[in-house]
């Protein structure tokens, strides 16, 4: 339930490698509209179900899911108008505590 602010798009770009990833997690164009806004943390993700194989996969490093932030298929061509509303995963480095408190993470 902690309140966080998604960093600006330029700040997030600084954390990404040439493949648009931070420690293996892709920053999708669908996430850009959520930049500079505040949300509540829904929960941390340590493992996910691989839909293709049906196997549980443990993430190498945790991800964050934000409450009321879901993919809308507005930008990415191959997912236009997708109705699945999947929760995107966020790295802590892409988030900060609002109103001048210390940053949540600063790893690259």
Tab-separated table of N, CA, C and O in Angstrom:
chain	number	residue	atom	x	y	z
A	1	UNK	N	0.794	-1.204	0.000
A	1	UNK	CA	0.000	0.000	0.000
A	1	UNK	C	0.836	1.269	0.000
A	1	UNK	O	0.290	2.350	0.081
A	2	UNK	N	2.164	1.148	-0.075
A	2	UNK	CA	3.017	2.336	-0.102
A	2	UNK	C	2.730	3.161	-1.349
A	2	UNK	O	2.490	2.631	-2.425
A	3	UNK	N	2.747	4.476	-1.205
A	3	UNK	CA	2.530	5.379	-2.328
A	3	UNK	C	3.871	5.643	-3.004
A	3	UNK	O	4.870	5.931	-2.330
A	4	UNK	N	3.916	5.558	-4.325
A	4	UNK	CA	5.134	5.821	-5.085
A	4	UNK	C	4.823	6.697	-6.286
A	4	UNK	O	3.674	6.784	-6.728
A	5	UNK	N	5.855	7.307	-6.802
A	5	UNK	CA	5.748	8.085	-8.034
A	5	UNK	C	6.617	7.413	-9.079
A	5	UNK	O	7.762	7.051	-8.803
A	6	UNK	N	6.082	7.225	-10.268
A	6	UNK	CA	6.871	6.688	-11.382
A	6	UNK	C	7.767	7.824	-11.862
A	6	UNK	O	7.304	8.945	-12.091
A	7	UNK	N	9.047	7.536	-11.984
A	7	UNK	CA	10.008	8.549	-12.419
A	7	UNK	C	9.671	9.031	-13.840
A	7	UNK	O	8.897	8.411	-14.554
A	8	UNK	N	10.315	10.100	-14.235
A	8	UNK	CA	10.096	10.636	-15.578
A	8	UNK	C	10.676	9.675	-16.616
A	8	UNK	O	11.583	8.896	-16.325
A	9	UNK	N	10.165	9.766	-17.816
A	9	UNK	CA	10.649	8.916	-18.902
A	9	UNK	C	12.159	9.094	-19.126
A	9	UNK	O	12.891	8.106	-19.211
A	10	UNK	N	12.675	10.335	-19.188
A	10	UNK	CA	14.133	10.489	-19.345
A	10	UNK	C	14.934	9.846	-18.215
A	10	UNK	O	15.994	9.265	-18.454
A	11	UNK	N	14.432	9.929	-16.976
A	11	UNK	CA	15.131	9.295	-15.859
A	11	UNK	C	15.162	7.778	-16.029
A	11	UNK	O	16.175	7.136	-15.741
A	12	UNK	N	14.057	7.214	-16.455
A	12	UNK	CA	13.990	5.766	-16.645
A	12	UNK	C	14.908	5.336	-17.783
A	12	UNK	O	15.606	4.326	-17.687
A	13	UNK	N	14.956	6.115	-18.855
A	13	UNK	CA	15.847	5.796	-19.977
A	13	UNK	C	17.298	5.662	-19.517
A	13	UNK	O	18.034	4.828	-20.036
A	14	UNK	N	17.696	6.457	-18.538
A	14	UNK	CA	19.064	6.402	-18.007
A	14	UNK	C	19.390	5.047	-17.373
A	14	UNK	O	20.551	4.689	-17.237
A	15	UNK	N	18.369	4.293	-16.960
A	15	UNK	CA	18.576	3.015	-16.271
A	15	UNK	C	18.565	1.819	-17.222
A	15	UNK	O	18.780	0.689	-16.790
A	16	UNK	N	18.289	2.066	-18.502
A	16	UNK	CA	18.101	0.970	-19.460
A	16	UNK	C	19.341	0.725	-20.302
A	16	UNK	O	20.077	1.660	-20.627
A	17	UNK	N	19.529	-0.530	-20.690
A	17	UNK	CA	20.612	-0.861	-21.609
A	17	UNK	C	20.150	-0.653	-23.052
A	17	UNK	O	19.040	-0.150	-23.294
A	18	UNK	N	20.950	-1.041	-24.015
A	18	UNK	CA	20.632	-0.821	-25.430
A	18	UNK	C	19.411	-1.615	-25.898
A	18	UNK	O	18.821	-1.313	-26.928
A	19	UNK	N	18.991	-2.618	-25.126
A	19	UNK	CA	17.802	-3.409	-25.464
A	19	UNK	C	16.570	-2.966	-24.678
A	19	UNK	O	15.588	-3.689	-24.596
A	20	UNK	N	16.635	-1.792	-24.075
A	20	UNK	CA	15.536	-1.227	-23.286
A	20	UNK	C	15.243	-2.060	-22.041
A	20	UNK	O	14.092	-2.170	-21.603
A	21	UNK	N	16.275	-2.674	-21.455
A	21	UNK	CA	16.088	-3.522	-20.278
A	21	UNK	C	16.908	-3.021	-19.097
A	21	UNK	O	17.951	-2.415	-19.273
A	22	UNK	N	16.402	-3.315	-17.907
A	22	UNK	CA	17.121	-3.094	-16.674
A	22	UNK	C	17.200	-4.436	-15.974
A	22	UNK	O	16.175	-4.995	-15.572
A	23	UNK	N	18.408	-4.992	-15.901
A	23	UNK	CA	18.631	-6.316	-15.302
A	23	UNK	C	17.670	-7.351	-15.872
A	23	UNK	O	17.095	-8.155	-15.165
A	24	UNK	N	17.470	-7.300	-17.180
A	24	UNK	CA	16.650	-8.290	-17.866
A	24	UNK	C	15.183	-7.940	-18.002
A	24	UNK	O	14.459	-8.587	-18.749
A	25	UNK	N	14.717	-6.914	-17.293
A	25	UNK	CA	13.307	-6.531	-17.384
A	25	UNK	C	13.148	-5.422	-18.410
A	25	UNK	O	13.772	-4.366	-18.315
A	26	UNK	N	12.278	-5.660	-19.379
A	26	UNK	CA	12.030	-4.744	-20.487
A	26	UNK	C	11.141	-3.585	-20.045
A	26	UNK	O	10.147	-3.785	-19.336
A	27	UNK	N	11.509	-2.374	-20.441
A	27	UNK	CA	10.638	-1.215	-20.232
A	27	UNK	C	9.863	-1.001	-21.520
A	27	UNK	O	10.405	-0.585	-22.538
A	28	UNK	N	8.606	-1.308	-21.492
A	28	UNK	CA	7.734	-1.277	-22.668
A	28	UNK	C	7.191	0.131	-22.896
A	28	UNK	O	6.936	0.874	-21.956
A	29	UNK	N	6.974	0.474	-24.151
A	29	UNK	CA	6.385	1.760	-24.498
A	29	UNK	C	5.026	1.987	-23.858
A	29	UNK	O	4.611	3.129	-23.642
A	30	UNK	N	4.326	0.911	-23.546
A	30	UNK	CA	3.022	1.023	-22.897
A	30	UNK	C	3.131	1.633	-21.496
A	30	UNK	O	2.134	2.095	-20.940
A	31	UNK	N	4.338	1.649	-20.916
A	31	UNK	CA	4.522	2.179	-19.574
A	31	UNK	C	4.725	3.688	-19.550
A	31	UNK	O	4.540	4.328	-18.518
A	32	UNK	N	5.088	4.262	-20.680
A	32	UNK	CA	5.413	5.686	-20.740
A	32	UNK	C	4.271	6.582	-20.235
A	32	UNK	O	4.514	7.521	-19.478
A	33	UNK	N	3.007	6.321	-20.590
A	33	UNK	CA	1.930	7.207	-20.097
A	33	UNK	C	1.792	7.246	-18.571
A	33	UNK	O	1.176	8.159	-18.030
A	34	UNK	N	2.380	6.280	-17.873
A	34	UNK	CA	2.278	6.250	-16.416
A	34	UNK	C	3.389	7.043	-15.732
A	34	UNK	O	3.351	7.246	-14.519
A	35	UNK	N	4.372	7.494	-16.509
A	35	UNK	CA	5.485	8.258	-15.944
A	35	UNK	C	4.986	9.558	-15.322
A	35	UNK	O	3.992	10.140	-15.771
A	36	UNK	N	5.686	9.992	-14.264
A	36	UNK	CA	5.387	11.238	-13.554
A	36	UNK	C	4.071	11.221	-12.788
A	36	UNK	O	3.573	12.277	-12.406
A	37	UNK	N	3.493	10.060	-12.563
A	37	UNK	CA	2.241	9.954	-11.819
A	37	UNK	C	2.451	9.116	-10.569
A	37	UNK	O	3.364	8.296	-10.508
A	38	UNK	N	1.567	9.294	-9.591
A	38	UNK	CA	1.643	8.566	-8.332
A	38	UNK	C	0.624	7.432	-8.290
A	38	UNK	O	-0.498	7.584	-8.778
A	39	UNK	N	1.054	6.314	-7.675
A	39	UNK	CA	0.208	5.127	-7.545
A	39	UNK	C	0.523	4.430	-6.232
A	39	UNK	O	1.592	4.621	-5.656
A	40	UNK	N	-0.393	3.584	-5.794
A	40	UNK	CA	-0.140	2.733	-4.640
A	40	UNK	C	0.486	1.430	-5.112
A	40	UNK	O	0.124	0.917	-6.186
A	41	UNK	N	1.410	0.900	-4.327
A	41	UNK	CA	2.004	-0.398	-4.635
A	41	UNK	C	0.966	-1.469	-4.312
A	41	UNK	O	0.427	-1.508	-3.209
A	42	UNK	N	0.684	-2.326	-5.283
A	42	UNK	CA	-0.246	-3.429	-5.040
A	42	UNK	C	0.476	-4.573	-4.334
A	42	UNK	O	0.026	-5.064	-3.331
A	43	UNK	N	1.627	-5.007	-4.914
A	43	UNK	CA	2.482	-5.981	-4.234
A	43	UNK	C	3.780	-6.206	-5.000
A	43	UNK	O	3.945	-5.748	-6.114
A	44	UNK	N	4.679	-6.912	-4.348
A	44	UNK	CA	5.947	-7.303	-4.952
A	44	UNK	C	5.765	-8.658	-5.623
A	44	UNK	O	5.012	-9.488	-5.136
A	45	UNK	N	6.497	-8.864	-6.694
A	45	UNK	CA	6.408	-10.126	-7.425
A	45	UNK	C	7.758	-10.825	-7.343
A	45	UNK	O	8.783	-10.248	-7.699
A	46	UNK	N	7.737	-12.058	-6.868
A	46	UNK	CA	8.952	-12.862	-6.775
A	46	UNK	C	8.948	-13.999	-7.794
A	46	UNK	O	9.993	-14.459	-8.212
A	47	UNK	N	7.752	-14.448	-8.169
A	47	UNK	CA	7.644	-15.529	-9.154
A	47	UNK	C	6.385	-15.334	-9.987
A	47	UNK	O	5.419	-14.716	-9.551
A	48	UNK	N	6.451	-15.857	-11.213
A	48	UNK	CA	5.334	-15.736	-12.151
A	48	UNK	C	5.091	-17.075	-12.830
A	48	UNK	O	5.968	-17.943	-12.852
A	49	UNK	N	3.940	-17.226	-13.405
A	49	UNK	CA	3.596	-18.421	-14.160
A	49	UNK	C	3.888	-18.161	-15.632
A	49	UNK	O	3.364	-17.204	-16.214
A	50	UNK	N	4.737	-18.976	-16.231
A	50	UNK	CA	5.037	-18.866	-17.658
A	50	UNK	C	3.843	-19.451	-18.415
A	50	UNK	O	3.587	-20.648	-18.348
A	51	UNK	N	3.107	-18.600	-19.113
A	51	UNK	CA	1.894	-19.054	-19.806
A	51	UNK	C	2.178	-20.089	-20.884
A	51	UNK	O	1.345	-20.939	-21.163
A	52	UNK	N	3.338	-20.005	-21.508
A	52	UNK	CA	3.659	-20.947	-22.588
A	52	UNK	C	3.931	-22.352	-22.071
A	52	UNK	O	3.528	-23.334	-22.683
A	53	UNK	N	4.630	-22.434	-20.920
A	53	UNK	CA	5.024	-23.752	-20.413
A	53	UNK	C	4.173	-24.234	-19.242
A	53	UNK	O	4.169	-25.420	-18.924
A	54	UNK	N	3.481	-23.309	-18.579
A	54	UNK	CA	2.711	-23.661	-17.398
A	54	UNK	C	3.564	-23.823	-16.156
A	54	UNK	O	3.068	-24.231	-15.113
A	55	UNK	N	4.844	-23.479	-16.253
A	55	UNK	CA	5.766	-23.641	-15.115
A	55	UNK	C	5.906	-22.341	-14.331
A	55	UNK	O	5.838	-21.255	-14.895
A	56	UNK	N	6.105	-22.494	-13.017
A	56	UNK	CA	6.369	-21.354	-12.153
A	56	UNK	C	7.826	-20.946	-12.336
A	56	UNK	O	8.720	-21.787	-12.302
A	57	UNK	N	8.049	-19.660	-12.536
A	57	UNK	CA	9.389	-19.117	-12.761
A	57	UNK	C	9.696	-18.107	-11.664
A	57	UNK	O	8.906	-17.184	-11.426
A	58	UNK	N	10.817	-18.267	-11.003
A	58	UNK	CA	11.240	-17.319	-9.974
A	58	UNK	C	12.025	-16.201	-10.656
A	58	UNK	O	12.964	-16.455	-11.402
A	59	UNK	N	11.640	-14.956	-10.395
A	59	UNK	CA	12.355	-13.815	-10.952
A	59	UNK	C	13.715	-13.683	-10.270
A	59	UNK	O	13.834	-13.925	-9.075
A	60	UNK	N	14.720	-13.288	-11.039
A	60	UNK	CA	16.058	-13.121	-10.476
A	60	UNK	C	16.097	-11.966	-9.477
A	60	UNK	O	16.854	-11.986	-8.522
A	61	UNK	N	15.317	-10.954	-9.722
A	61	UNK	CA	15.167	-9.849	-8.770
A	61	UNK	C	13.713	-9.391	-8.812
A	61	UNK	O	13.064	-9.410	-9.859
A	62	UNK	N	13.213	-9.001	-7.655
A	62	UNK	CA	11.796	-8.680	-7.510
A	62	UNK	C	11.332	-7.570	-8.447
A	62	UNK	O	12.101	-6.717	-8.860
A	63	UNK	N	10.049	-7.607	-8.719
A	63	UNK	CA	9.393	-6.563	-9.486
A	63	UNK	C	8.239	-6.024	-8.641
A	63	UNK	O	7.842	-6.629	-7.652
A	64	UNK	N	7.712	-4.909	-9.050
A	64	UNK	CA	6.619	-4.252	-8.342
A	64	UNK	C	5.415	-4.179	-9.272
A	64	UNK	O	5.558	-3.917	-10.463
A	65	UNK	N	4.229	-4.391	-8.706
A	65	UNK	CA	2.983	-4.160	-9.435
A	65	UNK	C	2.292	-2.981	-8.765
A	65	UNK	O	2.179	-2.927	-7.537
A	66	UNK	N	1.836	-2.028	-9.573
A	66	UNK	CA	1.167	-0.843	-9.064
A	66	UNK	C	-0.347	-0.986	-9.217
A	66	UNK	O	-0.841	-1.460	-10.245
A	67	UNK	N	-1.050	-0.575	-8.191
A	67	UNK	CA	-2.508	-0.661	-8.185
A	67	UNK	C	-3.098	0.240	-9.269
A	67	UNK	O	-2.670	1.379	-9.448
A	68	UNK	N	-4.072	-0.289	-9.987
A	68	UNK	CA	-4.795	0.439	-11.043
A	68	UNK	C	-3.922	0.832	-12.233
A	68	UNK	O	-4.261	1.755	-12.970
A	69	UNK	N	-2.783	0.148	-12.418
A	69	UNK	CA	-1.932	0.382	-13.585
A	69	UNK	C	-1.917	-0.919	-14.382
A	69	UNK	O	-1.369	-1.915	-13.931
A	70	UNK	N	-2.565	-0.895	-15.538
A	70	UNK	CA	-2.646	-2.096	-16.368
A	70	UNK	C	-2.419	-1.724	-17.821
A	70	UNK	O	-2.720	-0.604	-18.242
A	71	UNK	N	-1.877	-2.684	-18.574
A	71	UNK	CA	-1.655	-2.470	-19.996
A	71	UNK	C	-2.977	-2.244	-20.715
A	71	UNK	O	-3.966	-2.908	-20.432
A	72	UNK	N	-2.971	-1.291	-21.618
A	72	UNK	CA	-4.190	-0.941	-22.338
A	72	UNK	C	-4.082	-1.180	-23.835
A	72	UNK	O	-5.050	-0.997	-24.559
A	73	UNK	N	-2.899	-1.555	-24.301
A	73	UNK	CA	-2.732	-1.785	-25.736
A	73	UNK	C	-2.939	-0.530	-26.557
A	73	UNK	O	-3.477	-0.588	-27.657
A	74	UNK	N	-2.485	0.604	-26.050
A	74	UNK	CA	-2.686	1.872	-26.750
A	74	UNK	C	-1.560	2.221	-27.705
A	74	UNK	O	-1.772	2.977	-28.645
A	75	UNK	N	-0.349	1.683	-27.450
A	75	UNK	CA	0.816	2.163	-28.178
A	75	UNK	C	1.482	1.085	-29.019
A	75	UNK	O	1.782	1.299	-30.185
A	76	UNK	N	1.734	-0.070	-28.433
A	76	UNK	CA	2.486	-1.116	-29.100
A	76	UNK	C	1.652	-1.762	-30.200
A	76	UNK	O	0.579	-2.296	-29.946
A	77	UNK	N	2.158	-1.712	-31.412
A	77	UNK	CA	1.419	-2.146	-32.590
A	77	UNK	C	0.857	-3.570	-32.485
A	77	UNK	O	-0.294	-3.816	-32.816
A	78	UNK	N	1.666	-4.499	-31.973
A	78	UNK	CA	1.220	-5.890	-31.922
A	78	UNK	C	0.176	-6.138	-30.824
A	78	UNK	O	-0.390	-7.211	-30.751
A	79	UNK	N	-0.090	-5.124	-29.978
A	79	UNK	CA	-1.059	-5.295	-28.895
A	79	UNK	C	-2.152	-4.241	-28.909
A	79	UNK	O	-2.822	-4.034	-27.905
A	80	UNK	N	-2.352	-3.578	-30.027
A	80	UNK	CA	-3.358	-2.524	-30.071
A	80	UNK	C	-4.706	-3.054	-29.628
A	80	UNK	O	-5.161	-4.109	-30.068
A	81	UNK	N	-5.329	-2.322	-28.738
A	81	UNK	CA	-6.664	-2.618	-28.215
A	81	UNK	C	-6.750	-3.949	-27.486
A	81	UNK	O	-7.797	-4.568	-27.411
A	82	UNK	N	-5.628	-4.403	-26.924
A	82	UNK	CA	-5.609	-5.633	-26.137
A	82	UNK	C	-6.528	-5.461	-24.930
A	82	UNK	O	-6.440	-4.473	-24.206
A	83	UNK	N	-7.390	-6.417	-24.702
A	83	UNK	CA	-8.364	-6.308	-23.619
A	83	UNK	C	-7.938	-7.053	-22.359
A	83	UNK	O	-8.689	-7.107	-21.394
A	84	UNK	N	-6.728	-7.625	-22.337
A	84	UNK	CA	-6.312	-8.443	-21.194
A	84	UNK	C	-5.994	-7.631	-19.941
A	84	UNK	O	-6.070	-8.144	-18.840
A	85	UNK	N	-5.633	-6.376	-20.087
A	85	UNK	CA	-5.332	-5.494	-18.950
A	85	UNK	C	-4.350	-6.139	-17.979
A	85	UNK	O	-4.595	-6.230	-16.787
A	86	UNK	N	-3.226	-6.586	-18.505
A	86	UNK	CA	-2.193	-7.233	-17.695
A	86	UNK	C	-1.428	-6.180	-16.901
A	86	UNK	O	-1.088	-5.121	-17.419
A	87	UNK	N	-1.156	-6.497	-15.630
A	87	UNK	CA	-0.355	-5.606	-14.806
A	87	UNK	C	1.094	-5.640	-15.273
A	87	UNK	O	1.706	-6.697	-15.302
A	88	UNK	N	1.665	-4.488	-15.624
A	88	UNK	CA	3.089	-4.473	-15.981
A	88	UNK	C	3.947	-4.545	-14.725
A	88	UNK	O	3.509	-4.180	-13.634
A	89	UNK	N	5.164	-5.009	-14.891
A	89	UNK	CA	6.121	-5.088	-13.798
A	89	UNK	C	7.025	-3.881	-13.837
A	89	UNK	O	7.429	-3.426	-14.900
A	90	UNK	N	7.361	-3.385	-12.640
A	90	UNK	CA	8.204	-2.203	-12.497
A	90	UNK	C	9.423	-2.541	-11.658
A	90	UNK	O	9.324	-3.264	-10.682
A	91	UNK	N	10.554	-1.999	-12.015
A	91	UNK	CA	11.751	-2.073	-11.193
A	91	UNK	C	11.669	-0.952	-10.156
A	91	UNK	O	11.144	0.135	-10.447
A	92	UNK	N	12.221	-1.189	-8.983
A	92	UNK	CA	12.214	-0.144	-7.954
A	92	UNK	C	12.934	1.107	-8.423
A	92	UNK	O	12.551	2.218	-8.062
A	93	UNK	N	13.970	0.958	-9.234
A	93	UNK	CA	14.719	2.116	-9.714
A	93	UNK	C	13.864	3.042	-10.584
A	93	UNK	O	14.175	4.210	-10.755
A	94	UNK	N	12.766	2.532	-11.120
A	94	UNK	CA	11.863	3.340	-11.941
A	94	UNK	C	10.850	4.101	-11.092
A	94	UNK	O	10.042	4.868	-11.620
A	95	UNK	N	10.887	3.865	-9.778
A	95	UNK	CA	9.928	4.473	-8.859
A	95	UNK	C	10.666	5.294	-7.811
A	95	UNK	O	11.838	5.070	-7.547
A	96	UNK	N	9.942	6.226	-7.208
A	96	UNK	CA	10.493	6.994	-6.102
A	96	UNK	C	9.372	7.327	-5.138
A	96	UNK	O	8.199	7.266	-5.498
A	97	UNK	N	9.748	7.662	-3.926
A	97	UNK	CA	8.751	8.115	-2.968
A	97	UNK	C	8.377	9.547	-3.340
A	97	UNK	O	9.253	10.357	-3.646
A	98	UNK	N	7.110	9.880	-3.323
A	98	UNK	CA	6.706	11.231	-3.710
A	98	UNK	C	7.096	12.280	-2.676
A	98	UNK	O	7.456	11.958	-1.544
A	99	UNK	N	7.028	13.523	-3.079
A	99	UNK	CA	7.205	14.693	-2.218
A	99	UNK	C	8.561	14.741	-1.522
A	99	UNK	O	8.644	14.950	-0.318
A	100	UNK	N	9.632	14.479	-2.269
A	100	UNK	CA	10.975	14.711	-1.774
A	100	UNK	C	11.545	13.712	-0.791
A	100	UNK	O	12.605	13.948	-0.242
A	101	UNK	N	10.884	12.591	-0.533
A	101	UNK	CA	11.486	11.583	0.335
A	101	UNK	C	12.536	10.807	-0.437
A	101	UNK	O	12.623	10.911	-1.659
A	102	UNK	N	13.332	10.007	0.235
A	102	UNK	CA	14.443	9.301	-0.426
A	102	UNK	C	13.943	8.304	-1.468
A	102	UNK	O	12.854	7.765	-1.358
A	103	UNK	N	14.778	8.057	-2.465
A	103	UNK	CA	14.432	7.137	-3.573
A	103	UNK	C	14.317	5.706	-3.077
A	103	UNK	O	14.967	5.314	-2.126
A	104	UNK	N	13.468	4.920	-3.770
A	104	UNK	CA	13.272	3.517	-3.408
A	104	UNK	C	14.460	2.661	-3.802
A	104	UNK	O	14.793	1.709	-3.149
A	105	UNK	N	15.071	2.961	-4.914
A	105	UNK	CA	16.184	2.137	-5.399
A	105	UNK	C	17.044	2.954	-6.332
A	105	UNK	O	16.578	3.906	-6.910
A	106	UNK	N	18.301	2.555	-6.460
A	106	UNK	CA	19.169	3.274	-7.373
A	106	UNK	C	20.172	2.344	-8.036
A	106	UNK	O	21.274	2.723	-8.330
A	107	UNK	N	19.749	1.094	-8.263
A	107	UNK	CA	20.632	0.139	-8.928
A	107	UNK	C	20.380	0.143	-10.424
A	107	UNK	O	19.293	0.435	-10.854
A	108	UNK	N	21.395	-0.152	-11.183
A	108	UNK	CA	21.235	-0.170	-12.645
A	108	UNK	C	21.382	-1.570	-13.164
A	108	UNK	O	22.094	-2.364	-12.687
